[in-house]
mmCIF file of C-alpha atoms in Angstrom:
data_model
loop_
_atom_site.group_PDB
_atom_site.id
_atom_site.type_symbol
_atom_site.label_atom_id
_atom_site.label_comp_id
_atom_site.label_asym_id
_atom_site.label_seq_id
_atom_site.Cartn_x
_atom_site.Cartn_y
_atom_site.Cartn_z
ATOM 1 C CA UNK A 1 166.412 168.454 139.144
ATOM 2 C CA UNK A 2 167.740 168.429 135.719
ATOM 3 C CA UNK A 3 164.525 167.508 133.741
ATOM 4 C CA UNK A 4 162.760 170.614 136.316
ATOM 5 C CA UNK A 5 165.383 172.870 135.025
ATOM 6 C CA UNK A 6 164.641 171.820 131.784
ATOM 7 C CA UNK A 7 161.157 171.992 131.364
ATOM 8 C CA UNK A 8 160.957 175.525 132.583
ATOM 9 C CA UNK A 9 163.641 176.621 130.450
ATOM 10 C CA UNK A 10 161.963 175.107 127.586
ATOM 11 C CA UNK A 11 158.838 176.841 128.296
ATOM 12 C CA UNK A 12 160.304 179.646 129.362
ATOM 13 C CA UNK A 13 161.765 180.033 126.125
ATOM 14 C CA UNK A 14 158.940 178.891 123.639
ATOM 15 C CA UNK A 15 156.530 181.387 125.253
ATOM 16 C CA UNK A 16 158.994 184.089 124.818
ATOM 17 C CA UNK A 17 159.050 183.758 121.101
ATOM 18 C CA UNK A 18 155.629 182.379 120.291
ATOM 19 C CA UNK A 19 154.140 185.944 122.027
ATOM 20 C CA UNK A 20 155.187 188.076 119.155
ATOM 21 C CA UNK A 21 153.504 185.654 116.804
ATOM 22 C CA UNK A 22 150.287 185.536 118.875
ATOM 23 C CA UNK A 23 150.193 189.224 118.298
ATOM 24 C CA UNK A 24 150.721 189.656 115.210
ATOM 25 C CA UNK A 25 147.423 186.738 114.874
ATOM 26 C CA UNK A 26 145.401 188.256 117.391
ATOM 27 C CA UNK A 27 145.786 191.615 114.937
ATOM 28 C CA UNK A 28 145.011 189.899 111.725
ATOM 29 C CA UNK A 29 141.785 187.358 112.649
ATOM 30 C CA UNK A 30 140.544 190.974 114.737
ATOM 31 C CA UNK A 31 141.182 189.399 118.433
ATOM 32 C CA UNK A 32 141.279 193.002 120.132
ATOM 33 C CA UNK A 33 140.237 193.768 123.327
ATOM 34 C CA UNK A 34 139.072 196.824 122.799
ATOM 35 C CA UNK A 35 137.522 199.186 126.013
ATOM 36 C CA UNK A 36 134.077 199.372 125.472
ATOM 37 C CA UNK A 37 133.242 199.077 129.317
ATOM 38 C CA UNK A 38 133.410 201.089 132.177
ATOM 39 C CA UNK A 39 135.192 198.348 134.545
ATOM 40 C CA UNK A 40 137.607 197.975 132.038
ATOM 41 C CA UNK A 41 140.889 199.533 133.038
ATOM 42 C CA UNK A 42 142.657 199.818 129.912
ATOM 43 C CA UNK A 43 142.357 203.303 127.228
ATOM 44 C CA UNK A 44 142.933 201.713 124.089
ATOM 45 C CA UNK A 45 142.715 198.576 122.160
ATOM 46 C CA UNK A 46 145.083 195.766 122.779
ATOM 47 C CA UNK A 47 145.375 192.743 121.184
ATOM 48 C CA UNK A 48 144.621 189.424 122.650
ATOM 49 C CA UNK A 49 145.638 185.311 122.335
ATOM 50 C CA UNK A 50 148.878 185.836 124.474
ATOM 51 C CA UNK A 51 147.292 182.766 125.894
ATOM 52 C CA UNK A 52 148.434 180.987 123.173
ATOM 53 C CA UNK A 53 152.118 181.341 123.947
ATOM 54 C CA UNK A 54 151.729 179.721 127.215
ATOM 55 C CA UNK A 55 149.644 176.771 125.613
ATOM 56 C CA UNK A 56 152.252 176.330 123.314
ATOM 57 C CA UNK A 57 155.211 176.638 125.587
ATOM 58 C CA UNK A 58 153.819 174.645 128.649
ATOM 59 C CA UNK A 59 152.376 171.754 126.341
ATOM 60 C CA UNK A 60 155.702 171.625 124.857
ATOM 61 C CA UNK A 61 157.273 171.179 127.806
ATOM 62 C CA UNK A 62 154.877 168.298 129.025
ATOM 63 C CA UNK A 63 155.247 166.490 125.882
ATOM 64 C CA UNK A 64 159.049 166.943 125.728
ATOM 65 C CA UNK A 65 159.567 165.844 129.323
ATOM 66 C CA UNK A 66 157.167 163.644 130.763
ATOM 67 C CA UNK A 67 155.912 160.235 129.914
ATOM 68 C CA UNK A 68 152.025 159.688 127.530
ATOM 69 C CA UNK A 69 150.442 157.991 130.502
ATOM 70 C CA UNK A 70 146.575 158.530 130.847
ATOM 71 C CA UNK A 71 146.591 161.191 133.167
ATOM 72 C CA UNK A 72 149.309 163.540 131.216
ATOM 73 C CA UNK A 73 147.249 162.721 127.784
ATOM 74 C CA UNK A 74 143.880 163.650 129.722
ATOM 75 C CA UNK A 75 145.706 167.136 130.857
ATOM 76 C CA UNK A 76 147.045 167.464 127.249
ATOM 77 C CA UNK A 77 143.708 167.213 125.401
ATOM 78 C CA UNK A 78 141.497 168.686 128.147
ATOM 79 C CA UNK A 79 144.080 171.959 128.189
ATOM 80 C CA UNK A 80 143.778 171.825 124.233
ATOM 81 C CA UNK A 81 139.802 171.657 124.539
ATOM 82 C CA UNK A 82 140.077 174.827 126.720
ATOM 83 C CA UNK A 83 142.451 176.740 125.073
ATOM 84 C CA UNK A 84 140.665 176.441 121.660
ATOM 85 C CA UNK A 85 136.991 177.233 123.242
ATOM 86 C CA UNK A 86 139.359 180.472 124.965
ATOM 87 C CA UNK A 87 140.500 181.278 121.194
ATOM 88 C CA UNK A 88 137.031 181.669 119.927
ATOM 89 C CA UNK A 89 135.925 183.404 122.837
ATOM 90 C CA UNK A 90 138.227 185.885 121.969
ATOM 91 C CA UNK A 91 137.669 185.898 118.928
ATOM 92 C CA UNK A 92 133.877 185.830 119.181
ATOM 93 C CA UNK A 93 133.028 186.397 122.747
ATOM 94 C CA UNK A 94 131.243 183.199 123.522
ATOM 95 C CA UNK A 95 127.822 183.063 125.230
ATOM 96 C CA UNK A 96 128.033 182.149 128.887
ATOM 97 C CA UNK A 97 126.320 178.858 128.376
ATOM 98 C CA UNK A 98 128.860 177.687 125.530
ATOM 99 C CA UNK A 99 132.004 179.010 127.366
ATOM 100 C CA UNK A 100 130.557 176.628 130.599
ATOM 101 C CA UNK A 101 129.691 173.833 128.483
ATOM 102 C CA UNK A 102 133.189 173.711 127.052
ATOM 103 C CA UNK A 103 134.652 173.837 130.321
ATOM 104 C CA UNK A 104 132.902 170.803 131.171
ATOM 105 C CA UNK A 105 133.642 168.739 128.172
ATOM 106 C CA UNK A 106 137.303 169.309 129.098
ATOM 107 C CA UNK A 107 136.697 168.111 132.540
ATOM 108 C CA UNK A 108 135.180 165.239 132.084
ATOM 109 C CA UNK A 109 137.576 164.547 129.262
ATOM 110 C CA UNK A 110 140.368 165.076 132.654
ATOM 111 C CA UNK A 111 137.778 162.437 134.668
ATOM 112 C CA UNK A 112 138.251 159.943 131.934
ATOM 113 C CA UNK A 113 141.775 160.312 132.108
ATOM 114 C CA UNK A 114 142.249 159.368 135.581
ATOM 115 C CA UNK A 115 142.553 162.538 136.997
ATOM 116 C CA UNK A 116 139.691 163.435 139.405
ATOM 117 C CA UNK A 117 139.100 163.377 143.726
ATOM 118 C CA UNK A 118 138.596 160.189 144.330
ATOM 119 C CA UNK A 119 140.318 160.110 148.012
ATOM 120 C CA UNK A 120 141.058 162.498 150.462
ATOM 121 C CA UNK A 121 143.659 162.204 153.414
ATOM 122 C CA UNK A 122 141.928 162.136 156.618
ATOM 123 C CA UNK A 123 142.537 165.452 158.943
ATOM 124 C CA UNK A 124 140.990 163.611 161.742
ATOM 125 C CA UNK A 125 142.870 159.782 161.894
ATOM 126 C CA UNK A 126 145.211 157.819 159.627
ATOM 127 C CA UNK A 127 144.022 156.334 156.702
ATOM 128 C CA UNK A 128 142.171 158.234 153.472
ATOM 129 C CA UNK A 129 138.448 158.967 152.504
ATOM 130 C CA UNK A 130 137.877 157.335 149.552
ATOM 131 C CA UNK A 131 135.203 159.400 147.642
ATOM 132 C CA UNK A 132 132.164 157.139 145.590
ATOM 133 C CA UNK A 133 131.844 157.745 142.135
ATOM 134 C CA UNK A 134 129.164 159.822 142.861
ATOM 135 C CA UNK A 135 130.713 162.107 144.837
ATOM 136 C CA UNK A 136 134.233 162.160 143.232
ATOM 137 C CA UNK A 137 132.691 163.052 139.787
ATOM 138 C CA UNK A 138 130.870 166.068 141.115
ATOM 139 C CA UNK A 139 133.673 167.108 143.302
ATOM 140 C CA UNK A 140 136.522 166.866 140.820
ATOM 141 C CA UNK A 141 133.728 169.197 138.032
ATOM 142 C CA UNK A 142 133.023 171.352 140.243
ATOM 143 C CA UNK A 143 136.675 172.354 141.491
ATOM 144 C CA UNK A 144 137.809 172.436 137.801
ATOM 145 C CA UNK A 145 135.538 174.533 135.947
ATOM 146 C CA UNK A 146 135.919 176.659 139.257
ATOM 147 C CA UNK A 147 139.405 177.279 139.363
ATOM 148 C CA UNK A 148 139.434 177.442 135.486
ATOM 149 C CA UNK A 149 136.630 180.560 135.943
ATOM 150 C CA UNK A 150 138.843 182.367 138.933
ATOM 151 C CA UNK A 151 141.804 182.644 137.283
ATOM 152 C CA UNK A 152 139.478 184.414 134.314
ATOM 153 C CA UNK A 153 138.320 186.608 136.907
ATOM 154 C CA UNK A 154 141.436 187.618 138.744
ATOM 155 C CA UNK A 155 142.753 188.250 134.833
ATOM 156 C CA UNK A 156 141.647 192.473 135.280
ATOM 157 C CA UNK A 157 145.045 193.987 134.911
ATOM 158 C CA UNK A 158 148.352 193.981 133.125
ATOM 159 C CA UNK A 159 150.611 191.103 134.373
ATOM 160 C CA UNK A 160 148.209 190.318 137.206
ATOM 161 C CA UNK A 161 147.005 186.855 135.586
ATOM 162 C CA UNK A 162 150.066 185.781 134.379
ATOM 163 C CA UNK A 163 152.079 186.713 137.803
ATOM 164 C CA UNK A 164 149.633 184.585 140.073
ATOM 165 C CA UNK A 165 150.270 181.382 137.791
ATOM 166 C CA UNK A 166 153.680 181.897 137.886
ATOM 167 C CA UNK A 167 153.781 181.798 142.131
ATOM 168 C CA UNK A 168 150.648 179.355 142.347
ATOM 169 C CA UNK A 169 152.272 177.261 139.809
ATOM 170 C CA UNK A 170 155.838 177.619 142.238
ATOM 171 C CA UNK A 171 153.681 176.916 145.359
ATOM 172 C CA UNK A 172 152.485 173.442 143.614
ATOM 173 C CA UNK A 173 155.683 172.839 142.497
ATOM 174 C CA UNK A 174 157.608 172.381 146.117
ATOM 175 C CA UNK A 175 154.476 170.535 147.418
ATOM 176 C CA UNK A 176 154.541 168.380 144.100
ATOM 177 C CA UNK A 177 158.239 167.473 145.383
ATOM 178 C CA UNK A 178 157.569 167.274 148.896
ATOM 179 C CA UNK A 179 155.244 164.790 148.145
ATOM 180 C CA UNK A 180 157.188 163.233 145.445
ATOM 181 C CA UNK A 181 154.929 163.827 142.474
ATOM 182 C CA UNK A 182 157.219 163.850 139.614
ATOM 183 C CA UNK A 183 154.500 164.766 136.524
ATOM 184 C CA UNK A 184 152.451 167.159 138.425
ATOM 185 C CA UNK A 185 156.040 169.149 139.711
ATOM 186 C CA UNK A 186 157.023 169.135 135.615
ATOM 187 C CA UNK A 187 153.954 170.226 134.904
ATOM 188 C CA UNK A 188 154.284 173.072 137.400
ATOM 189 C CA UNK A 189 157.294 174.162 136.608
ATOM 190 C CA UNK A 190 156.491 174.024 133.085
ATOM 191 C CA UNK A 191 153.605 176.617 133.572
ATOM 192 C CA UNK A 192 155.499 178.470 135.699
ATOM 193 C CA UNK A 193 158.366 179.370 132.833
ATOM 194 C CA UNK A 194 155.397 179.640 130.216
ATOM 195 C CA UNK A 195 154.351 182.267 132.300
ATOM 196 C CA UNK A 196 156.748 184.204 132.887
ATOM 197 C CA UNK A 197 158.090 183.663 129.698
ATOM 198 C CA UNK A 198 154.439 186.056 128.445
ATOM 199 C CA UNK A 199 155.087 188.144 131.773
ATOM 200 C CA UNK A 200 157.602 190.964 130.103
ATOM 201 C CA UNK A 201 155.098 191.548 127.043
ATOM 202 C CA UNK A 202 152.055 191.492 129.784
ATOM 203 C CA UNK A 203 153.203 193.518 132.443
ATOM 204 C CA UNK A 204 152.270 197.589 132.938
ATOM 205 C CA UNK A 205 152.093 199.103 130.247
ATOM 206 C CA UNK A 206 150.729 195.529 128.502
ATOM 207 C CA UNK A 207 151.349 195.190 125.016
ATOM 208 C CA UNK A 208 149.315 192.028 124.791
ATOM 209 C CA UNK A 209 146.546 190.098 126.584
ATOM 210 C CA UNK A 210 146.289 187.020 127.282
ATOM 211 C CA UNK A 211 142.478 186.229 126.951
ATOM 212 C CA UNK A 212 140.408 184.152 127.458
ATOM 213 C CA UNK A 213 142.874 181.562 125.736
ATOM 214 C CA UNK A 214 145.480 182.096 128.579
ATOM 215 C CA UNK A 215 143.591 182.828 131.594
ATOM 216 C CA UNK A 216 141.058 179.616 131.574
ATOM 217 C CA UNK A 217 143.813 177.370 130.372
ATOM 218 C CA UNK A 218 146.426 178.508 133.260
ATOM 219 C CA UNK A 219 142.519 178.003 135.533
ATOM 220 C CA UNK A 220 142.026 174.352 133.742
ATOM 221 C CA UNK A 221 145.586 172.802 134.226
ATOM 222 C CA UNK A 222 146.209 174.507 137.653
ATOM 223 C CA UNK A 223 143.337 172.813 138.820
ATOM 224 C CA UNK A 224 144.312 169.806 137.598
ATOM 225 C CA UNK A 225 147.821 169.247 138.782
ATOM 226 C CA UNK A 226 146.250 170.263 142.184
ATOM 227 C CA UNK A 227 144.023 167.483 142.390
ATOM 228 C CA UNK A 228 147.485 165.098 141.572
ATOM 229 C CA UNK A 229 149.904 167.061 143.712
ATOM 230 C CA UNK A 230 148.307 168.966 146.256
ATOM 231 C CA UNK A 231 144.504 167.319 147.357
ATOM 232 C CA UNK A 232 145.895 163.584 147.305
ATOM 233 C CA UNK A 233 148.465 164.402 149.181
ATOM 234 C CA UNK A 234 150.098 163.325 152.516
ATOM 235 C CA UNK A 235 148.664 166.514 154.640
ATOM 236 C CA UNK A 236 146.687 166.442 157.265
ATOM 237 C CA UNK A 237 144.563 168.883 155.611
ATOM 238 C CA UNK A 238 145.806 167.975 152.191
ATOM 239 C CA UNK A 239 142.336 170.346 150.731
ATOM 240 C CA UNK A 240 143.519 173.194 151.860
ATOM 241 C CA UNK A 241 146.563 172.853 150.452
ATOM 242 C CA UNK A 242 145.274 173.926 146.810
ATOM 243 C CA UNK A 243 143.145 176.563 148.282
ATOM 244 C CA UNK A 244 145.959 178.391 149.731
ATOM 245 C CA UNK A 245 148.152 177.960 146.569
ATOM 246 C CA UNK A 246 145.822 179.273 144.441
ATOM 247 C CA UNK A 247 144.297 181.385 147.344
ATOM 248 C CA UNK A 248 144.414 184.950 145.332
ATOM 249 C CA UNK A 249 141.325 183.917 142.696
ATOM 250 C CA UNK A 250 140.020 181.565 144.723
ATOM 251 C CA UNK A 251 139.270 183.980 147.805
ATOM 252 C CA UNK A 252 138.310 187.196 145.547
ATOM 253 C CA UNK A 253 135.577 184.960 143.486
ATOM 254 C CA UNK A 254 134.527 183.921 147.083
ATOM 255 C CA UNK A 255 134.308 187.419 147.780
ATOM 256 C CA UNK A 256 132.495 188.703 144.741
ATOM 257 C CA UNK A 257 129.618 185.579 144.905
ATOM 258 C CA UNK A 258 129.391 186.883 148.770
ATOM 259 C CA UNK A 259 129.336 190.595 147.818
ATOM 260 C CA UNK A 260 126.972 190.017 145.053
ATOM 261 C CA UNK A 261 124.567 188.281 147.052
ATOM 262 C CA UNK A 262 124.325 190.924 149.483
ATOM 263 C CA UNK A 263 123.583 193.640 147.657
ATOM 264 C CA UNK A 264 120.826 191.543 145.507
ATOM 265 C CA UNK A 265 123.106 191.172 142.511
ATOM 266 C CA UNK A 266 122.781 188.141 140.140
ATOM 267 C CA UNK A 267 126.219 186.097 140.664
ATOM 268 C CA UNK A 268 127.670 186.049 137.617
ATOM 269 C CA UNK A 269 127.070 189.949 137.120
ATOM 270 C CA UNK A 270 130.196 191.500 136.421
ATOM 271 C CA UNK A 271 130.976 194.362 138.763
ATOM 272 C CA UNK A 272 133.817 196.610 140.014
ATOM 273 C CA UNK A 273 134.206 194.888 143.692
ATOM 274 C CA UNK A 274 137.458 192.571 142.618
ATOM 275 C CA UNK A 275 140.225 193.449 144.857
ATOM 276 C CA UNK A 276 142.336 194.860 142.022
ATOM 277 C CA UNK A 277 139.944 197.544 141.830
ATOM 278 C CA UNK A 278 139.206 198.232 145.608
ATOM 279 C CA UNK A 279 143.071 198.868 145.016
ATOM 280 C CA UNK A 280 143.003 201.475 142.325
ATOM 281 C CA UNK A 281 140.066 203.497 144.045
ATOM 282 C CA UNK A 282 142.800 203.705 147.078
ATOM 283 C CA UNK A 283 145.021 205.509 144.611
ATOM 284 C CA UNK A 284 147.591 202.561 143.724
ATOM 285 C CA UNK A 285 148.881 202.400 140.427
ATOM 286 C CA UNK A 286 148.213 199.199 138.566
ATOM 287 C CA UNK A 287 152.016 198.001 139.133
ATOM 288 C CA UNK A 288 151.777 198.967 142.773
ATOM 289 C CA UNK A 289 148.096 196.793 142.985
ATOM 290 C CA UNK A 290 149.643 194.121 141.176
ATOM 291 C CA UNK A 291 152.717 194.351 143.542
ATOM 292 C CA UNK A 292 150.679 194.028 146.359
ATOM 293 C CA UNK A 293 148.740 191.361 145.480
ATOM 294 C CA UNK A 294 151.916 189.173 144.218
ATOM 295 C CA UNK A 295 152.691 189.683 147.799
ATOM 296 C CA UNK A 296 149.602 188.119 149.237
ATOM 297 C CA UNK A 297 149.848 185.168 146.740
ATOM 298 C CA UNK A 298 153.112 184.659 148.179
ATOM 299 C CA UNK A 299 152.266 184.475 152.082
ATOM 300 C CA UNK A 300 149.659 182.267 150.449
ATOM 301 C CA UNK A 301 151.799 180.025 148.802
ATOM 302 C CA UNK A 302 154.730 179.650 151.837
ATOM 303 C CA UNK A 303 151.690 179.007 154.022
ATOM 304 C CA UNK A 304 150.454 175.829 151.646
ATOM 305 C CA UNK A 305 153.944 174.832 151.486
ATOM 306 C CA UNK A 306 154.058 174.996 155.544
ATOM 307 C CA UNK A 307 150.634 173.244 155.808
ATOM 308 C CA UNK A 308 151.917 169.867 153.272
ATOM 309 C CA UNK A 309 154.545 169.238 155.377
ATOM 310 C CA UNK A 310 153.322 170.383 158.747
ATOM 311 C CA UNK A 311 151.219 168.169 161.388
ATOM 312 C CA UNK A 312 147.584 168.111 161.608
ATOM 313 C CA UNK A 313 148.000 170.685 164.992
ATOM 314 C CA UNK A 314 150.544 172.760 162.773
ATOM 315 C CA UNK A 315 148.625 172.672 159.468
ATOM 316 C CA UNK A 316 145.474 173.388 161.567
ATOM 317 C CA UNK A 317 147.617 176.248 163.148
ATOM 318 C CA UNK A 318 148.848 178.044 159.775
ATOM 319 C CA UNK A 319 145.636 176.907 157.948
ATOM 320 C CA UNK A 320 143.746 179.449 160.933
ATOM 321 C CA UNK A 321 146.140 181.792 161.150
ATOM 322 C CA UNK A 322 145.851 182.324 157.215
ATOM 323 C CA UNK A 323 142.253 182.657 157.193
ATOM 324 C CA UNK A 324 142.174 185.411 159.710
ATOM 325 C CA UNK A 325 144.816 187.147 157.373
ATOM 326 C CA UNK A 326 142.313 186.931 154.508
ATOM 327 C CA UNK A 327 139.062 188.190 156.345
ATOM 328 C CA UNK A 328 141.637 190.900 157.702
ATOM 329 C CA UNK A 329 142.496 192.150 154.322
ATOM 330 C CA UNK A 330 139.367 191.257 152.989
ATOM 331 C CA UNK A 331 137.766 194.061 155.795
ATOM 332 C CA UNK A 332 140.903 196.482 155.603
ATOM 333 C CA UNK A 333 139.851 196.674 151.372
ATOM 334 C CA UNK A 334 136.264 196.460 152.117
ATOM 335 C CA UNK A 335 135.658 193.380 149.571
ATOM 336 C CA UNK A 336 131.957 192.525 151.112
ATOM 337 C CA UNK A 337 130.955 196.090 152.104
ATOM 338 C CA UNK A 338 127.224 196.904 150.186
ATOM 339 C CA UNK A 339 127.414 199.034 147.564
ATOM 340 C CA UNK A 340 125.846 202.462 148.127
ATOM 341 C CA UNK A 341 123.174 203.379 145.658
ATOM 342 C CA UNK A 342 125.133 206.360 144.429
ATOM 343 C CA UNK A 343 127.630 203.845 143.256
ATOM 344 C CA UNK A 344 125.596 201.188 141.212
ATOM 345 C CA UNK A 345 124.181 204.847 139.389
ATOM 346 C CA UNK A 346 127.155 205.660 138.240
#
């Protein structure tokens, strides 16, 4: 528990003081986020690259405290590959197509490395799956770049990013032990303290952003330590694990690809559907949204926790049970309801 301790401290720390510093760059290369847009929530320009601080202090921590095998050098240089195609982005604001291609290039980079789905635990008998090349290749892209573009999209108000890694990251962390994954729980408790190390500068009112930088490299190596720790796990239903951990972007990207198809919308359309903003039009303040939806990561997270240690009946139990409590909220928010016409005019 000692190295645990240390890793988040060390993170913890490093991101703490390297924030300042990534403020005072974002300011003089002209990294600004600046509210141009009507979904945006914020009034006036903030700077961006916080993202920086929790490359710096989480990589630190993985270098410091775990040993250069394959898989930890794959995270290492796919994680750098991200968070410099996130620092031009902000810098620049990247096309689409390059941002995507990047992402890519870093997961295959993570493929090479060792680090992809290659077997699954089987919910229905003992024994694994084990996944063809074929299969495992697309599978382990597909979830990366994924995750790596939800935790971008979840990244629409102060502290709300950073927050969600911090509990997804915890989530990962006891299943990483339960399972006895030593470098995936380091590495989860090393972007946990990296975090919330940016989390006082980030939080309502925000000072700084964290960008593109921060929020698709907190995507990228989430999604990777869940394919060590969480996916190839002992579970029953070992893929549901990750889903639930990380079940706050993961379920309101679902949402906006399902709401966006219903009303005719092109997919990657950005739009004012996201659960954090069916929360301000109820009148919550952006704390008490962000509050509120720390709380749902939460249940999230004890429920993954439950289902990794749990039998198939129980994991099948808590996996259904959790699902209801998503389509509940999901209905109670109105995250799929069409939009009126009245609406997409204004």
């Amino acid at each position: 528990m000692k190295i645990y301790l240390l890793s988040f401290v060390v993170a913890f720390i490093v991101s703490l003081i390297a924030t300042p510093v990534a403020k005072k760059l974002a300011f003089a290369i002209g990294a600004i986020d600046i509210p141009n847009e009507e979904r945006r929530i914020h009034t006036k320009p903030i700077p961006r690259l916080g993202g920086l601080a929790i490359y710096f202090g989480t990589i630190t921590s993985i270098l410091l405290f775990l040993p250069k095998t394959h898989e930890t050098i794959g995270i290492v240089l796919g994680a750098t590959i991200i968070a410099v195609l996130g620092l031009f982005d902000d810098k620049y604001s990247l096309s689409a197509k390059i941002k995507l291609l990047g992402q890519v290039v870093a997961a295959v980079v993570l493929i090479i490395s060792g680090v992809r789905i290659d077997w699954l635990s089987n919910p229905f008998g003992d024994g694994m799956i084990y996944l063809k090349s074929w299969v495992a290749i697309p599978l382990t892209l597909f979830w990366v770049v994924g995750i790596t573009n939800t935790m971008n999209l979840i990244d629409g108000l102060d502290g709300l990013a950073a927050g969600i890694a911090v509990i997804s990251s915890g989530s990962l962390f006891i299943v990483s032990l339960l399972n006895g994954r030593f470098a995936t729980a380091v590495i989860s408790i090393a972007i946990a303290g990296a975090a919330l190390g940016f989390l006082p500068y980030n939080f309502n009112p925000a000072k700084i952003f964290m960008g593109d930088t921060g929020s698709m490299f907190l995507g990228f190596v989430l999604a990777a330590i869940s394919i060590q720790g969480a996916v190839k796990s002992a579970a029953a239903i070992a893929i549901a694990v990750p889903i639930l951990a990380l079940g706050v972007p993961i379920f309101d990207t679902a949402f906006a690809i399902i709401r966006r198809l219903i009303n005719g919308k092109p997919i990657m359309e950005a739009d004012k559907g996201h659960l954090h903003h069916r929360l301000l039009e109820k009148g919550l303040t952006q704390k008490q949204a962000v509050l509120i939806m720390y709380g749902v990561s939460v249940l999230l997270g004890i429920s993954a926790i439950l289902i990794s240690s749990s039998s198939e009946i129980k994991g099948l139990i808590i996996l259904f049970i959790s699902i209801l409590f998503v389509m509940w909220g999901a209905d109670r928010i109105g995250l799929l309801e069409r939009q009126r016409k009245g609406t997409q005019t204004r």
